[in-house]
Amino acid sequence: MYKCSAKAQLVIDQVIERCRLDTQTENTWNGKSGKYMMIPGRENADGKATGVVHKYQPDGSHKLCGSYKILADGNITRFTGLSKADWNNFMNTAEKLYQQSLQPADVQKPATAKQAV
């Protein structure tokens, strides 16, 4: 498993979910101008997630077309093949999930138990 900060991982999880919806894989999605594949790079000591992006060619092969960088705080600074709207959606969803994970368990679950008489 690729190691990065919790916030960066939550963003990666959003991208993986997009891939699953588009292509039933964990690293390939359909973008505006074609089909893309992300390949994780080396782990970074500062918690950021980085890697390269390949674009599928008409003959079925793929070529390097760019890269991605997700900072340790969950901000996407570069992600070839995904729109800015996708970036914002993934970052916002990841931040909400991160904030929910910080909530104590008793605050997350509303009290529904009835007292016995």
mmCIF file of C-alpha atoms in Angstrom:
data_model
loop_
_atom_site.group_PDB
_atom_site.id
_atom_site.type_symbol
_atom_site.label_atom_id
_atom_site.label_comp_id
_atom_site.label_asym_id
_atom_site.label_seq_id
_atom_site.Cartn_x
_atom_site.Cartn_y
_atom_site.Cartn_z
ATOM 1 C CA MET A 1 0.000 0.000 0.000
ATOM 2 C CA TYR A 2 1.227 3.498 -0.866
ATOM 3 C CA LYS A 3 1.985 5.549 2.248
ATOM 4 C CA CYS A 4 1.054 9.219 2.462
ATOM 5 C CA SER A 5 -0.762 11.510 4.896
ATOM 6 C CA ALA A 6 -4.329 10.702 5.943
ATOM 7 C CA LYS A 7 -5.713 13.693 4.015
ATOM 8 C CA ALA A 8 -3.785 12.844 0.851
ATOM 9 C CA GLN A 9 -4.991 9.238 1.118
ATOM 10 C CA LEU A 10 -8.605 10.386 1.402
ATOM 11 C CA VAL A 11 -8.181 12.337 -1.845
ATOM 12 C CA ILE A 12 -6.582 9.296 -3.522
ATOM 13 C CA ASP A 13 -9.559 7.246 -2.303
ATOM 14 C CA GLN A 14 -11.892 9.695 -4.090
ATOM 15 C CA VAL A 15 -9.931 9.282 -7.326
ATOM 16 C CA ILE A 16 -10.013 5.485 -6.945
ATOM 17 C CA GLU A 17 -13.786 5.620 -6.463
ATOM 18 C CA ARG A 18 -14.060 7.647 -9.678
ATOM 19 C CA CYS A 19 -11.963 5.005 -11.453
ATOM 20 C CA ARG A 20 -14.201 2.220 -10.157
ATOM 21 C CA LEU A 21 -17.294 4.030 -11.423
ATOM 22 C CA ASP A 22 -15.757 4.724 -14.842
ATOM 23 C CA THR A 23 -13.810 1.546 -15.612
ATOM 24 C CA GLN A 24 -14.183 -0.904 -12.700
ATOM 25 C CA THR A 25 -10.430 -0.555 -12.018
ATOM 26 C CA GLU A 26 -8.546 1.342 -9.313
ATOM 27 C CA ASN A 27 -6.296 3.414 -11.557
ATOM 28 C CA THR A 28 -8.039 4.178 -14.882
ATOM 29 C CA TRP A 29 -10.740 6.759 -15.612
ATOM 30 C CA ASN A 30 -12.397 8.426 -18.577
ATOM 31 C CA GLY A 31 -11.516 12.106 -18.919
ATOM 32 C CA LYS A 32 -12.775 14.787 -21.298
ATOM 33 C CA SER A 33 -10.165 13.975 -23.927
ATOM 34 C CA GLY A 34 -9.648 10.263 -23.449
ATOM 35 C CA LYS A 35 -8.876 7.440 -21.066
ATOM 36 C CA TYR A 36 -6.202 7.993 -18.393
ATOM 37 C CA MET A 37 -4.248 5.831 -15.960
ATOM 38 C CA MET A 38 -2.465 6.925 -12.779
ATOM 39 C CA ILE A 39 0.683 5.218 -11.564
ATOM 40 C CA PRO A 40 1.874 5.994 -8.019
ATOM 41 C CA GLY A 41 5.421 7.241 -7.615
ATOM 42 C CA ARG A 42 7.832 6.921 -4.733
ATOM 43 C CA GLU A 43 6.641 7.520 -1.200
ATOM 44 C CA ASN A 44 7.451 10.971 0.138
ATOM 45 C CA ALA A 45 8.669 11.679 3.672
ATOM 46 C CA ASP A 46 6.531 14.831 3.860
ATOM 47 C CA GLY A 47 3.267 12.902 3.321
ATOM 48 C CA LYS A 48 2.400 14.058 -0.188
ATOM 49 C CA ALA A 49 1.142 11.609 -2.808
ATOM 50 C CA THR A 50 2.770 11.813 -6.232
ATOM 51 C CA GLY A 51 2.863 9.839 -9.441
ATOM 52 C CA VAL A 52 2.532 9.932 -13.196
ATOM 53 C CA VAL A 53 -0.477 9.904 -15.498
ATOM 54 C CA HIS A 54 -0.559 8.019 -18.795
ATOM 55 C CA LYS A 55 -3.098 8.509 -21.572
ATOM 56 C CA TYR A 56 -4.356 5.557 -23.584
ATOM 57 C CA GLN A 57 -3.709 5.744 -27.315
ATOM 58 C CA PRO A 58 -6.110 4.565 -30.057
ATOM 59 C CA ASP A 59 -4.008 1.399 -30.564
ATOM 60 C CA GLY A 60 -4.481 0.401 -26.901
ATOM 61 C CA SER A 61 -1.021 1.415 -25.729
ATOM 62 C CA HIS A 62 -0.489 4.300 -23.312
ATOM 63 C CA LYS A 63 1.982 7.165 -23.102
ATOM 64 C CA LEU A 64 3.132 9.467 -20.341
ATOM 65 C CA CYS A 65 1.073 12.668 -20.494
ATOM 66 C CA GLY A 66 1.592 14.290 -17.107
ATOM 67 C CA SER A 67 1.686 13.765 -13.380
ATOM 68 C CA TYR A 68 -0.157 14.315 -10.127
ATOM 69 C CA LYS A 69 0.743 15.803 -6.779
ATOM 70 C CA ILE A 70 -1.483 15.830 -3.722
ATOM 71 C CA LEU A 71 0.021 17.703 -0.778
ATOM 72 C CA ALA A 72 -0.041 16.280 2.753
ATOM 73 C CA ASP A 73 -2.892 18.675 3.621
ATOM 74 C CA GLY A 74 -5.061 17.117 0.876
ATOM 75 C CA ASN A 75 -4.715 19.917 -1.680
ATOM 76 C CA ILE A 76 -4.293 18.800 -5.276
ATOM 77 C CA THR A 77 -1.683 20.936 -7.024
ATOM 78 C CA ARG A 78 -1.473 18.889 -10.218
ATOM 79 C CA PHE A 79 -3.518 16.021 -11.673
ATOM 80 C CA THR A 80 -3.411 15.624 -15.449
ATOM 81 C CA GLY A 81 -6.647 14.253 -16.927
ATOM 82 C CA LEU A 82 -8.981 15.419 -14.167
ATOM 83 C CA SER A 83 -10.928 18.673 -14.349
ATOM 84 C CA LYS A 84 -10.659 21.443 -11.736
ATOM 85 C CA ALA A 85 -14.266 20.642 -10.811
ATOM 86 C CA ASP A 86 -13.182 17.058 -10.078
ATOM 87 C CA TRP A 87 -10.244 18.358 -8.022
ATOM 88 C CA ASN A 88 -12.520 20.573 -5.938
ATOM 89 C CA ASN A 89 -15.091 17.834 -5.461
ATOM 90 C CA PHE A 90 -12.436 15.306 -4.365
ATOM 91 C CA MET A 91 -10.726 17.771 -2.008
ATOM 92 C CA ASN A 92 -14.021 18.893 -0.420
ATOM 93 C CA THR A 93 -15.274 15.336 0.065
ATOM 94 C CA ALA A 94 -11.930 14.248 1.535
ATOM 95 C CA GLU A 95 -11.945 17.190 3.969
ATOM 96 C CA LYS A 96 -15.490 16.330 5.120
ATOM 97 C CA LEU A 97 -14.494 12.695 5.665
ATOM 98 C CA TYR A 98 -11.388 13.775 7.560
ATOM 99 C CA GLN A 99 -13.412 16.076 9.836
ATOM 100 C CA GLN A 100 -15.939 13.283 10.466
ATOM 101 C CA SER A 101 -13.122 10.943 11.448
ATOM 102 C CA LEU A 102 -12.061 13.407 14.157
ATOM 103 C CA GLN A 103 -15.501 13.390 15.780
ATOM 104 C CA PRO A 104 -15.824 11.252 18.929
ATOM 105 C CA ALA A 105 -17.875 8.101 18.336
ATOM 106 C CA ASP A 106 -20.692 9.241 20.670
ATOM 107 C CA VAL A 107 -21.089 12.503 18.734
ATOM 108 C CA GLN A 108 -21.332 10.758 15.338
ATOM 109 C CA LYS A 109 -24.197 8.466 16.342
ATOM 110 C CA PRO A 110 -27.453 10.065 17.496
ATOM 111 C CA ALA A 111 -28.952 8.593 20.638
ATOM 112 C CA THR A 112 -31.872 6.364 19.641
ATOM 113 C CA ALA A 113 -32.052 3.938 22.573
ATOM 114 C CA LYS A 114 -35.258 4.030 24.614
ATOM 115 C CA GLN A 115 -35.198 3.636 28.352
ATOM 116 C CA ALA A 116 -36.895 0.569 29.761
ATOM 117 C CA VAL A 117 -39.859 1.350 32.037
#
